[in-house]
């Protein structure tokens, strides 16, 4: 899996600060953005956006990713791109050697069937019906900061599947490591791009089954 930042709003958090100042007829400041986040006035975060190139993820992850409808996706097409007679690096769901062995065996059987269908003169768009969810794919994703925060709140949770947790941890790292962003930008990224349990001033778990990193709110109240 690789994640590359292709482009972004210039001075993203300062752009949000200018937008927020329009609401309050005030002087733009980073503190205004922090205040908006604290009060739940998150619409100002929609003025900052980012475009990522993502490669080496599974079609299984893609199905989860595209449920986030406020992001935009351009995905490698299985209709027009052929995998016939190519080396494919299947994406495994975890580190279980037995499970991965079983999945790989089935995946290579599916790829063999795909190649046979193509060899019989059928198109990739019809042959793809036999391809597994562990097929690799690549895409470009454009997302505004508000939606990116919302996705991270859900997908950085310990209950999210490992591959999608890895993806959004990588996206967060790319933003924090990028030299084009200021310290103020990165402070806001660290504040927003967290699992949902850490979006509260005092972290607490909202899941039915806790990972036990934080207590439930009812426990904290007691």
mmCIF file with all atom_site columns, C-alpha atoms in Angstrom:
data_model
loop_
_atom_site.group_PDB
_atom_site.id
_atom_site.type_symbol
_atom_site.label_atom_id
_atom_site.label_alt_id
_atom_site.label_comp_id
_atom_site.label_asym_id
_atom_site.label_entity_id
_atom_site.label_seq_id
_atom_site.pdbx_PDB_ins_code
_atom_site.Cartn_x
_atom_site.Cartn_y
_atom_site.Cartn_z
_atom_site.occupancy
_atom_site.B_iso_or_equiv
_atom_site.pdbx_formal_charge
_atom_site.auth_seq_id
_atom_site.auth_comp_id
_atom_site.auth_asym_id
_atom_site.auth_atom_id
_atom_site.pdbx_PDB_model_num
ATOM 1   C CA . UNK A 1 1   ? 0.000   0.000   0.000   1.00 0.00 ? 1   UNK A CA 1
ATOM 2   C CA . UNK A 1 2   ? 1.297   3.454   -0.909  1.00 0.00 ? 2   UNK A CA 1
ATOM 3   C CA . UNK A 1 3   ? -0.252  6.877   -0.334  1.00 0.00 ? 3   UNK A CA 1
ATOM 4   C CA . UNK A 1 4   ? 0.904   10.032  -2.117  1.00 0.00 ? 4   UNK A CA 1
ATOM 5   C CA . UNK A 1 5   ? -0.449  13.559  -1.666  1.00 0.00 ? 5   UNK A CA 1
ATOM 6   C CA . UNK A 1 6   ? -0.939  14.925  -5.184  1.00 0.00 ? 6   UNK A CA 1
ATOM 7   C CA . UNK A 1 7   ? -2.367  18.334  -4.332  1.00 0.00 ? 7   UNK A CA 1
ATOM 8   C CA . UNK A 1 8   ? -4.155  20.275  -1.632  1.00 0.00 ? 8   UNK A CA 1
ATOM 9   C CA . UNK A 1 9   ? -5.624  23.615  -0.722  1.00 0.00 ? 9   UNK A CA 1
ATOM 10  C CA . UNK A 1 10  ? -2.784  26.071  -0.215  1.00 0.00 ? 10  UNK A CA 1
ATOM 11  C CA . UNK A 1 11  ? -2.525  26.977  3.492   1.00 0.00 ? 11  UNK A CA 1
ATOM 12  C CA . UNK A 1 12  ? -5.511  24.739  4.308   1.00 0.00 ? 12  UNK A CA 1
ATOM 13  C CA . UNK A 1 13  ? -6.177  25.731  7.922   1.00 0.00 ? 13  UNK A CA 1
ATOM 14  C CA . UNK A 1 14  ? -5.634  29.428  7.236   1.00 0.00 ? 14  UNK A CA 1
ATOM 15  C CA . UNK A 1 15  ? -8.187  29.117  4.419   1.00 0.00 ? 15  UNK A CA 1
ATOM 16  C CA . UNK A 1 16  ? -10.604 27.647  6.948   1.00 0.00 ? 16  UNK A CA 1
ATOM 17  C CA . UNK A 1 17  ? -9.764  30.524  9.316   1.00 0.00 ? 17  UNK A CA 1
ATOM 18  C CA . UNK A 1 18  ? -10.682 33.078  6.649   1.00 0.00 ? 18  UNK A CA 1
ATOM 19  C CA . UNK A 1 19  ? -13.953 31.250  6.007   1.00 0.00 ? 19  UNK A CA 1
ATOM 20  C CA . UNK A 1 20  ? -14.723 31.167  9.735   1.00 0.00 ? 20  UNK A CA 1
ATOM 21  C CA . UNK A 1 21  ? -14.001 34.894  10.067  1.00 0.00 ? 21  UNK A CA 1
ATOM 22  C CA . UNK A 1 22  ? -16.695 35.582  7.475   1.00 0.00 ? 22  UNK A CA 1
ATOM 23  C CA . UNK A 1 23  ? -19.245 33.986  9.779   1.00 0.00 ? 23  UNK A CA 1
ATOM 24  C CA . UNK A 1 24  ? -18.315 36.110  12.770  1.00 0.00 ? 24  UNK A CA 1
ATOM 25  C CA . UNK A 1 25  ? -17.108 39.304  11.062  1.00 0.00 ? 25  UNK A CA 1
ATOM 26  C CA . UNK A 1 26  ? -13.812 38.814  12.875  1.00 0.00 ? 26  UNK A CA 1
ATOM 27  C CA . UNK A 1 27  ? -10.092 38.759  12.132  1.00 0.00 ? 27  UNK A CA 1
ATOM 28  C CA . UNK A 1 28  ? -8.936  35.361  10.809  1.00 0.00 ? 28  UNK A CA 1
ATOM 29  C CA . UNK A 1 29  ? -6.946  33.299  13.302  1.00 0.00 ? 29  UNK A CA 1
ATOM 30  C CA . UNK A 1 30  ? -6.049  29.692  13.998  1.00 0.00 ? 30  UNK A CA 1
ATOM 31  C CA . UNK A 1 31  ? -7.762  30.014  17.369  1.00 0.00 ? 31  UNK A CA 1
ATOM 32  C CA . UNK A 1 32  ? -11.030 30.731  15.571  1.00 0.00 ? 32  UNK A CA 1
ATOM 33  C CA . UNK A 1 33  ? -10.712 27.393  13.763  1.00 0.00 ? 33  UNK A CA 1
ATOM 34  C CA . UNK A 1 34  ? -10.019 25.623  17.054  1.00 0.00 ? 34  UNK A CA 1
ATOM 35  C CA . UNK A 1 35  ? -13.093 27.296  18.525  1.00 0.00 ? 35  UNK A CA 1
ATOM 36  C CA . UNK A 1 36  ? -15.205 26.159  15.575  1.00 0.00 ? 36  UNK A CA 1
ATOM 37  C CA . UNK A 1 37  ? -14.016 22.580  16.043  1.00 0.00 ? 37  UNK A CA 1
ATOM 38  C CA . UNK A 1 38  ? -14.745 22.683  19.775  1.00 0.00 ? 38  UNK A CA 1
ATOM 39  C CA . UNK A 1 39  ? -18.239 24.097  19.237  1.00 0.00 ? 39  UNK A CA 1
ATOM 40  C CA . UNK A 1 40  ? -19.130 21.696  16.406  1.00 0.00 ? 40  UNK A CA 1
ATOM 41  C CA . UNK A 1 41  ? -19.078 24.369  13.670  1.00 0.00 ? 41  UNK A CA 1
ATOM 42  C CA . UNK A 1 42  ? -17.288 21.990  11.293  1.00 0.00 ? 42  UNK A CA 1
ATOM 43  C CA . UNK A 1 43  ? -18.627 23.330  7.995   1.00 0.00 ? 43  UNK A CA 1
ATOM 44  C CA . UNK A 1 44  ? -15.681 25.750  7.810   1.00 0.00 ? 44  UNK A CA 1
ATOM 45  C CA . UNK A 1 45  ? -13.382 22.708  7.431   1.00 0.00 ? 45  UNK A CA 1
ATOM 46  C CA . UNK A 1 46  ? -14.955 21.952  4.054   1.00 0.00 ? 46  UNK A CA 1
ATOM 47  C CA . UNK A 1 47  ? -12.935 24.786  2.475   1.00 0.00 ? 47  UNK A CA 1
ATOM 48  C CA . UNK A 1 48  ? -9.721  22.730  2.684   1.00 0.00 ? 48  UNK A CA 1
ATOM 49  C CA . UNK A 1 49  ? -9.351  19.707  0.420   1.00 0.00 ? 49  UNK A CA 1
ATOM 50  C CA . UNK A 1 50  ? -6.718  17.098  -0.439  1.00 0.00 ? 50  UNK A CA 1
ATOM 51  C CA . UNK A 1 51  ? -6.133  14.748  -3.373  1.00 0.00 ? 51  UNK A CA 1
ATOM 52  C CA . UNK A 1 52  ? -4.322  11.465  -2.745  1.00 0.00 ? 52  UNK A CA 1
ATOM 53  C CA . UNK A 1 53  ? -3.046  8.758   -5.067  1.00 0.00 ? 53  UNK A CA 1
ATOM 54  C CA . UNK A 1 54  ? -3.524  5.389   -3.364  1.00 0.00 ? 54  UNK A CA 1
ATOM 55  C CA . UNK A 1 55  ? -2.115  2.133   -4.744  1.00 0.00 ? 55  UNK A CA 1
ATOM 56  C CA . UNK A 1 56  ? -1.925  -1.479  -3.621  1.00 0.00 ? 56  UNK A CA 1
ATOM 57  C CA . UNK A 1 57  ? -5.206  -1.729  -1.727  1.00 0.00 ? 57  UNK A CA 1
ATOM 58  C CA . UNK A 1 58  ? -7.740  -4.519  -2.085  1.00 0.00 ? 58  UNK A CA 1
ATOM 59  C CA . UNK A 1 59  ? -11.090 -4.333  -3.797  1.00 0.00 ? 59  UNK A CA 1
ATOM 60  C CA . UNK A 1 60  ? -12.480 -5.298  -0.399  1.00 0.00 ? 60  UNK A CA 1
ATOM 61  C CA . UNK A 1 61  ? -11.102 -2.075  1.089   1.00 0.00 ? 61  UNK A CA 1
ATOM 62  C CA . UNK A 1 62  ? -12.387 -0.138  -1.947  1.00 0.00 ? 62  UNK A CA 1
ATOM 63  C CA . UNK A 1 63  ? -15.938 -1.302  -1.209  1.00 0.00 ? 63  UNK A CA 1
ATOM 64  C CA . UNK A 1 64  ? -15.674 0.162   2.298   1.00 0.00 ? 64  UNK A CA 1
ATOM 65  C CA . UNK A 1 65  ? -13.933 3.337   1.156   1.00 0.00 ? 65  UNK A CA 1
ATOM 66  C CA . UNK A 1 66  ? -16.526 4.329   -1.445  1.00 0.00 ? 66  UNK A CA 1
ATOM 67  C CA . UNK A 1 67  ? -19.284 4.225   1.160   1.00 0.00 ? 67  UNK A CA 1
ATOM 68  C CA . UNK A 1 68  ? -17.971 7.629   2.232   1.00 0.00 ? 68  UNK A CA 1
ATOM 69  C CA . UNK A 1 69  ? -20.047 9.491   -0.326  1.00 0.00 ? 69  UNK A CA 1
ATOM 70  C CA . UNK A 1 70  ? -18.728 13.015  0.258   1.00 0.00 ? 70  UNK A CA 1
ATOM 71  C CA . UNK A 1 71  ? -15.296 12.068  -1.103  1.00 0.00 ? 71  UNK A CA 1
ATOM 72  C CA . UNK A 1 72  ? -14.587 11.740  -4.833  1.00 0.00 ? 72  UNK A CA 1
ATOM 73  C CA . UNK A 1 73  ? -12.954 8.643   -6.327  1.00 0.00 ? 73  UNK A CA 1
ATOM 74  C CA . UNK A 1 74  ? -11.384 7.761   -9.675  1.00 0.00 ? 74  UNK A CA 1
ATOM 75  C CA . UNK A 1 75  ? -10.617 4.037   -9.599  1.00 0.00 ? 75  UNK A CA 1
ATOM 76  C CA . UNK A 1 76  ? -8.686  1.667   -11.843 1.00 0.00 ? 76  UNK A CA 1
ATOM 77  C CA . UNK A 1 77  ? -11.361 0.066   -14.015 1.00 0.00 ? 77  UNK A CA 1
ATOM 78  C CA . UNK A 1 78  ? -11.749 -3.705  -14.174 1.00 0.00 ? 78  UNK A CA 1
ATOM 79  C CA . UNK A 1 79  ? -13.829 -3.177  -17.319 1.00 0.00 ? 79  UNK A CA 1
ATOM 80  C CA . UNK A 1 80  ? -11.059 -1.587  -19.347 1.00 0.00 ? 80  UNK A CA 1
ATOM 81  C CA . UNK A 1 81  ? -7.865  -2.772  -17.598 1.00 0.00 ? 81  UNK A CA 1
ATOM 82  C CA . UNK A 1 82  ? -6.936  -6.399  -18.210 1.00 0.00 ? 82  UNK A CA 1
ATOM 83  C CA . UNK A 1 83  ? -5.102  -8.620  -15.711 1.00 0.00 ? 83  UNK A CA 1
ATOM 84  C CA . UNK A 1 84  ? -4.557  -11.404 -18.267 1.00 0.00 ? 84  UNK A CA 1
ATOM 85  C CA . UNK A 1 85  ? -1.122  -13.047 -18.042 1.00 0.00 ? 85  UNK A CA 1
ATOM 86  C CA . UNK A 1 86  ? 0.174   -10.474 -15.529 1.00 0.00 ? 86  UNK A CA 1
ATOM 87  C CA . UNK A 1 87  ? 1.803   -10.928 -12.134 1.00 0.00 ? 87  UNK A CA 1
ATOM 88  C CA . UNK A 1 88  ? -0.760  -9.983  -9.508  1.00 0.00 ? 88  UNK A CA 1
ATOM 89  C CA . UNK A 1 89  ? 0.141   -9.237  -5.879  1.00 0.00 ? 89  UNK A CA 1
ATOM 90  C CA . UNK A 1 90  ? -3.001  -10.141 -3.982  1.00 0.00 ? 90  UNK A CA 1
ATOM 91  C CA . UNK A 1 91  ? -3.746  -8.124  -0.834  1.00 0.00 ? 91  UNK A CA 1
ATOM 92  C CA . UNK A 1 92  ? -4.141  -10.281 2.253   1.00 0.00 ? 92  UNK A CA 1
ATOM 93  C CA . UNK A 1 93  ? -6.488  -9.255  5.106   1.00 0.00 ? 93  UNK A CA 1
ATOM 94  C CA . UNK A 1 94  ? -4.052  -9.964  7.932   1.00 0.00 ? 94  UNK A CA 1
ATOM 95  C CA . UNK A 1 95  ? -1.070  -11.943 9.201   1.00 0.00 ? 95  UNK A CA 1
ATOM 96  C CA . UNK A 1 96  ? -2.754  -15.326 9.705   1.00 0.00 ? 96  UNK A CA 1
ATOM 97  C CA . UNK A 1 97  ? -0.578  -17.658 7.593   1.00 0.00 ? 97  UNK A CA 1
ATOM 98  C CA . UNK A 1 98  ? -3.213  -20.382 7.369   1.00 0.00 ? 98  UNK A CA 1
ATOM 99  C CA . UNK A 1 99  ? -5.925  -17.936 6.343   1.00 0.00 ? 99  UNK A CA 1
ATOM 100 C CA . UNK A 1 100 ? -3.661  -16.219 3.827   1.00 0.00 ? 100 UNK A CA 1
ATOM 101 C CA . UNK A 1 101 ? -2.706  -19.587 2.344   1.00 0.00 ? 101 UNK A CA 1
ATOM 102 C CA . UNK A 1 102 ? -6.347  -20.540 1.868   1.00 0.00 ? 102 UNK A CA 1
ATOM 103 C CA . UNK A 1 103 ? -7.185  -17.168 0.337   1.00 0.00 ? 103 UNK A CA 1
ATOM 104 C CA . UNK A 1 104 ? -4.176  -17.217 -1.991  1.00 0.00 ? 104 UNK A CA 1
ATOM 105 C CA . UNK A 1 105 ? -5.028  -20.662 -3.282  1.00 0.00 ? 105 UNK A CA 1
ATOM 106 C CA . UNK A 1 106 ? -8.567  -19.586 -4.114  1.00 0.00 ? 106 UNK A CA 1
ATOM 107 C CA . UNK A 1 107 ? -7.362  -16.255 -5.553  1.00 0.00 ? 107 UNK A CA 1
ATOM 108 C CA . UNK A 1 108 ? -4.954  -17.932 -7.967  1.00 0.00 ? 108 UNK A CA 1
ATOM 109 C CA . UNK A 1 109 ? -7.722  -20.321 -9.033  1.00 0.00 ? 109 UNK A CA 1
ATOM 110 C CA . UNK A 1 110 ? -9.911  -17.306 -9.766  1.00 0.00 ? 110 UNK A CA 1
ATOM 111 C CA . UNK A 1 111 ? -7.131  -15.606 -11.730 1.00 0.00 ? 111 UNK A CA 1
ATOM 112 C CA . UNK A 1 112 ? -6.593  -18.797 -13.751 1.00 0.00 ? 112 UNK A CA 1
ATOM 113 C CA . UNK A 1 113 ? -10.302 -18.856 -14.571 1.00 0.00 ? 113 UNK A CA 1
ATOM 114 C CA . UNK A 1 114 ? -10.098 -15.173 -15.553 1.00 0.00 ? 114 UNK A CA 1
ATOM 115 C CA . UNK A 1 115 ? -7.187  -15.861 -17.904 1.00 0.00 ? 115 UNK A CA 1
ATOM 116 C CA . UNK A 1 116 ? -9.055  -18.771 -19.457 1.00 0.00 ? 116 UNK A CA 1
ATOM 117 C CA . UNK A 1 117 ? -12.137 -16.636 -20.086 1.00 0.00 ? 117 UNK A CA 1
ATOM 118 C CA . UNK A 1 118 ? -9.986  -13.933 -21.716 1.00 0.00 ? 118 UNK A CA 1
ATOM 119 C CA . UNK A 1 119 ? -8.212  -16.582 -23.833 1.00 0.00 ? 119 UNK A CA 1
ATOM 120 C CA . UNK A 1 120 ? -11.614 -17.685 -25.133 1.00 0.00 ? 120 UNK A CA 1
ATOM 121 C CA . UNK A 1 121 ? -12.127 -14.202 -26.525 1.00 0.00 ? 121 UNK A CA 1
ATOM 122 C CA . UNK A 1 122 ? -14.302 -12.645 -23.836 1.00 0.00 ? 122 UNK A CA 1
ATOM 123 C CA . UNK A 1 123 ? -13.825 -9.065  -22.638 1.00 0.00 ? 123 UNK A CA 1
ATOM 124 C CA . UNK A 1 124 ? -12.252 -8.044  -19.311 1.00 0.00 ? 124 UNK A CA 1
ATOM 125 C CA . UNK A 1 125 ? -15.555 -6.500  -18.213 1.00 0.00 ? 125 UNK A CA 1
ATOM 126 C CA . UNK A 1 126 ? -17.205 -9.936  -18.331 1.00 0.00 ? 126 UNK A CA 1
ATOM 127 C CA . UNK A 1 127 ? -14.208 -11.962 -17.171 1.00 0.00 ? 127 UNK A CA 1
ATOM 128 C CA . UNK A 1 128 ? -13.872 -9.805  -14.031 1.00 0.00 ? 128 UNK A CA 1
ATOM 129 C CA . UNK A 1 129 ? -16.919 -11.566 -12.557 1.00 0.00 ? 129 UNK A CA 1
ATOM 130 C CA . UNK A 1 130 ? -14.619 -14.307 -11.232 1.00 0.00 ? 130 UNK A CA 1
ATOM 131 C CA . UNK A 1 131 ? -11.996 -12.016 -9.661  1.00 0.00 ? 131 UNK A CA 1
ATOM 132 C CA . UNK A 1 132 ? -11.686 -12.054 -5.831  1.00 0.00 ? 132 UNK A CA 1
ATOM 133 C CA . UNK A 1 133 ? -11.974 -9.194  -3.356  1.00 0.00 ? 133 UNK A CA 1
ATOM 134 C CA . UNK A 1 134 ? -8.242  -9.457  -2.624  1.00 0.00 ? 134 UNK A CA 1
ATOM 135 C CA . UNK A 1 135 ? -7.397  -8.192  -6.132  1.00 0.00 ? 135 UNK A CA 1
ATOM 136 C CA . UNK A 1 136 ? -5.198  -5.074  -5.885  1.00 0.00 ? 136 UNK A CA 1
ATOM 137 C CA . UNK A 1 137 ? -6.431  -1.753  -7.172  1.00 0.00 ? 137 UNK A CA 1
ATOM 138 C CA . UNK A 1 138 ? -5.410  1.903   -7.270  1.00 0.00 ? 138 UNK A CA 1
ATOM 139 C CA . UNK A 1 139 ? -7.312  5.179   -7.201  1.00 0.00 ? 139 UNK A CA 1
ATOM 140 C CA . UNK A 1 140 ? -7.271  8.916   -6.696  1.00 0.00 ? 140 UNK A CA 1
ATOM 141 C CA . UNK A 1 141 ? -9.340  10.293  -3.830  1.00 0.00 ? 141 UNK A CA 1
ATOM 142 C CA . UNK A 1 142 ? -10.244 13.918  -3.246  1.00 0.00 ? 142 UNK A CA 1
ATOM 143 C CA . UNK A 1 143 ? -11.742 14.779  0.120   1.00 0.00 ? 143 UNK A CA 1
ATOM 144 C CA . UNK A 1 144 ? -12.345 17.900  2.170   1.00 0.00 ? 144 UNK A CA 1
ATOM 145 C CA . UNK A 1 145 ? -10.989 18.155  5.694   1.00 0.00 ? 145 UNK A CA 1
ATOM 146 C CA . UNK A 1 146 ? -14.357 17.790  7.392   1.00 0.00 ? 146 UNK A CA 1
ATOM 147 C CA . UNK A 1 147 ? -15.097 14.517  5.599   1.00 0.00 ? 147 UNK A CA 1
ATOM 148 C CA . UNK A 1 148 ? -11.539 13.266  6.078   1.00 0.00 ? 148 UNK A CA 1
ATOM 149 C CA . UNK A 1 149 ? -11.909 13.827  9.818   1.00 0.00 ? 149 UNK A CA 1
ATOM 150 C CA . UNK A 1 150 ? -15.236 11.986  9.829   1.00 0.00 ? 150 UNK A CA 1
ATOM 151 C CA . UNK A 1 151 ? -13.724 9.037   7.954   1.00 0.00 ? 151 UNK A CA 1
ATOM 152 C CA . UNK A 1 152 ? -10.731 8.897   10.307  1.00 0.00 ? 152 UNK A CA 1
ATOM 153 C CA . UNK A 1 153 ? -13.056 8.978   13.315  1.00 0.00 ? 153 UNK A CA 1
ATOM 154 C CA . UNK A 1 154 ? -14.675 5.788   12.008  1.00 0.00 ? 154 UNK A CA 1
ATOM 155 C CA . UNK A 1 155 ? -11.801 3.994   10.298  1.00 0.00 ? 155 UNK A CA 1
ATOM 156 C CA . UNK A 1 156 ? -9.060  4.568   12.871  1.00 0.00 ? 156 UNK A CA 1
ATOM 157 C CA . UNK A 1 157 ? -11.247 2.848   15.449  1.00 0.00 ? 157 UNK A CA 1
ATOM 158 C CA . UNK A 1 158 ? -9.786  -0.446  16.686  1.00 0.00 ? 158 UNK A CA 1
ATOM 159 C CA . UNK A 1 159 ? -12.925 -2.203  15.416  1.00 0.00 ? 159 UNK A CA 1
ATOM 160 C CA . UNK A 1 160 ? -12.315 -1.155  11.802  1.00 0.00 ? 160 UNK A CA 1
ATOM 161 C CA . UNK A 1 161 ? -10.699 -3.748  9.526   1.00 0.00 ? 161 UNK A CA 1
ATOM 162 C CA . UNK A 1 162 ? -6.904  -3.725  9.712   1.00 0.00 ? 162 UNK A CA 1
ATOM 163 C CA . UNK A 1 163 ? -6.316  -2.737  6.073   1.00 0.00 ? 163 UNK A CA 1
ATOM 164 C CA . UNK A 1 164 ? -8.500  0.366   6.176   1.00 0.00 ? 164 UNK A CA 1
ATOM 165 C CA . UNK A 1 165 ? -6.992  1.387   9.544   1.00 0.00 ? 165 UNK A CA 1
ATOM 166 C CA . UNK A 1 166 ? -3.595  1.101   7.882   1.00 0.00 ? 166 UNK A CA 1
ATOM 167 C CA . UNK A 1 167 ? -4.750  3.271   4.974   1.00 0.00 ? 167 UNK A CA 1
ATOM 168 C CA . UNK A 1 168 ? -5.942  6.169   7.109   1.00 0.00 ? 168 UNK A CA 1
ATOM 169 C CA . UNK A 1 169 ? -2.959  5.947   9.420   1.00 0.00 ? 169 UNK A CA 1
ATOM 170 C CA . UNK A 1 170 ? -0.834  6.302   6.265   1.00 0.00 ? 170 UNK A CA 1
ATOM 171 C CA . UNK A 1 171 ? -2.905  9.270   5.043   1.00 0.00 ? 171 UNK A CA 1
ATOM 172 C CA . UNK A 1 172 ? -2.493  10.992  8.410   1.00 0.00 ? 172 UNK A CA 1
ATOM 173 C CA . UNK A 1 173 ? 1.265   10.345  8.337   1.00 0.00 ? 173 UNK A CA 1
ATOM 174 C CA . UNK A 1 174 ? 1.560   11.772  4.809   1.00 0.00 ? 174 UNK A CA 1
ATOM 175 C CA . UNK A 1 175 ? -0.116  14.995  5.957   1.00 0.00 ? 175 UNK A CA 1
ATOM 176 C CA . UNK A 1 176 ? 1.962   15.289  9.117   1.00 0.00 ? 176 UNK A CA 1
ATOM 177 C CA . UNK A 1 177 ? 5.216   14.606  7.241   1.00 0.00 ? 177 UNK A CA 1
ATOM 178 C CA . UNK A 1 178 ? 4.497   16.991  4.370   1.00 0.00 ? 178 UNK A CA 1
ATOM 179 C CA . UNK A 1 179 ? 6.832   20.033  4.505   1.00 0.00 ? 179 UNK A CA 1
ATOM 180 C CA . UNK A 1 180 ? 4.328   22.279  2.717   1.00 0.00 ? 180 UNK A CA 1
ATOM 181 C CA . UNK A 1 181 ? 2.054   22.356  5.784   1.00 0.00 ? 181 UNK A CA 1
ATOM 182 C CA . UNK A 1 182 ? 2.719   24.665  8.722   1.00 0.00 ? 182 UNK A CA 1
ATOM 183 C CA . UNK A 1 183 ? 2.947   23.673  12.361  1.00 0.00 ? 183 UNK A CA 1
ATOM 184 C CA . UNK A 1 184 ? -0.512  25.196  12.830  1.00 0.00 ? 184 UNK A CA 1
ATOM 185 C CA . UNK A 1 185 ? -1.886  23.017  10.014  1.00 0.00 ? 185 UNK A CA 1
ATOM 186 C CA . UNK A 1 186 ? -0.397  19.912  11.589  1.00 0.00 ? 186 UNK A CA 1
ATOM 187 C CA . UNK A 1 187 ? -1.731  20.801  15.026  1.00 0.00 ? 187 UNK A CA 1
ATOM 188 C CA . UNK A 1 188 ? -5.250  20.788  13.596  1.00 0.00 ? 188 UNK A CA 1
ATOM 189 C CA . UNK A 1 189 ? -4.584  17.536  11.688  1.00 0.00 ? 189 UNK A CA 1
ATOM 190 C CA . UNK A 1 190 ? -3.531  15.879  14.957  1.00 0.00 ? 190 UNK A CA 1
ATOM 191 C CA . UNK A 1 191 ? -6.655  17.193  16.653  1.00 0.00 ? 191 UNK A CA 1
ATOM 192 C CA . UNK A 1 192 ? -9.077  16.016  13.936  1.00 0.00 ? 192 UNK A CA 1
ATOM 193 C CA . UNK A 1 193 ? -7.655  12.847  12.404  1.00 0.00 ? 193 UNK A CA 1
ATOM 194 C CA . UNK A 1 194 ? -8.255  10.506  15.344  1.00 0.00 ? 194 UNK A CA 1
ATOM 195 C CA . UNK A 1 195 ? -10.607 7.626   16.231  1.00 0.00 ? 195 UNK A CA 1
ATOM 196 C CA . UNK A 1 196 ? -13.999 8.772   17.433  1.00 0.00 ? 196 UNK A CA 1
ATOM 197 C CA . UNK A 1 197 ? -13.228 7.910   21.058  1.00 0.00 ? 197 UNK A CA 1
ATOM 198 C CA . UNK A 1 198 ? -10.565 10.640  21.010  1.00 0.00 ? 198 UNK A CA 1
ATOM 199 C CA . UNK A 1 199 ? -12.771 13.398  19.597  1.00 0.00 ? 199 UNK A CA 1
ATOM 200 C CA . UNK A 1 200 ? -14.025 14.258  23.093  1.00 0.00 ? 200 UNK A CA 1
ATOM 201 C CA . UNK A 1 201 ? -12.133 16.411  25.618  1.00 0.00 ? 201 UNK A CA 1
ATOM 202 C CA . UNK A 1 202 ? -12.161 13.351  27.885  1.00 0.00 ? 202 UNK A CA 1
ATOM 203 C CA . UNK A 1 203 ? -11.869 10.278  25.637  1.00 0.00 ? 203 UNK A CA 1
ATOM 204 C CA . UNK A 1 204 ? -14.510 7.561   26.015  1.00 0.00 ? 204 UNK A CA 1
ATOM 205 C CA . UNK A 1 205 ? -15.702 4.553   24.041  1.00 0.00 ? 205 UNK A CA 1
ATOM 206 C CA . UNK A 1 206 ? -18.981 4.606   22.082  1.00 0.00 ? 206 UNK A CA 1
ATOM 207 C CA . UNK A 1 207 ? -18.767 1.064   20.656  1.00 0.00 ? 207 UNK A CA 1
ATOM 208 C CA . UNK A 1 208 ? -21.034 -1.771  21.776  1.00 0.00 ? 208 UNK A CA 1
ATOM 209 C CA . UNK A 1 209 ? -17.940 -3.906  22.366  1.00 0.00 ? 209 UNK A CA 1
ATOM 210 C CA . UNK A 1 210 ? -15.033 -1.869  23.667  1.00 0.00 ? 210 UNK A CA 1
ATOM 211 C CA . UNK A 1 211 ? -11.367 -2.411  22.811  1.00 0.00 ? 211 UNK A CA 1
ATOM 212 C CA . UNK A 1 212 ? -10.818 -1.308  26.454  1.00 0.00 ? 212 UNK A CA 1
ATOM 213 C CA . UNK A 1 213 ? -8.456  1.540   25.584  1.00 0.00 ? 213 UNK A CA 1
ATOM 214 C CA . UNK A 1 214 ? -10.969 3.962   27.101  1.00 0.00 ? 214 UNK A CA 1
ATOM 215 C CA . UNK A 1 215 ? -13.913 3.549   29.482  1.00 0.00 ? 215 UNK A CA 1
ATOM 216 C CA . UNK A 1 216 ? -17.558 3.997   28.541  1.00 0.00 ? 216 UNK A CA 1
ATOM 217 C CA . UNK A 1 217 ? -19.128 7.385   29.308  1.00 0.00 ? 217 UNK A CA 1
ATOM 218 C CA . UNK A 1 218 ? -21.392 5.770   31.900  1.00 0.00 ? 218 UNK A CA 1
ATOM 219 C CA . UNK A 1 219 ? -18.324 4.505   33.742  1.00 0.00 ? 219 UNK A CA 1
ATOM 220 C CA . UNK A 1 220 ? -16.733 7.954   33.707  1.00 0.00 ? 220 UNK A CA 1
ATOM 221 C CA . UNK A 1 221 ? -19.928 9.553   35.042  1.00 0.00 ? 221 UNK A CA 1
ATOM 222 C CA . UNK A 1 222 ? -20.041 7.077   37.922  1.00 0.00 ? 222 UNK A CA 1
#
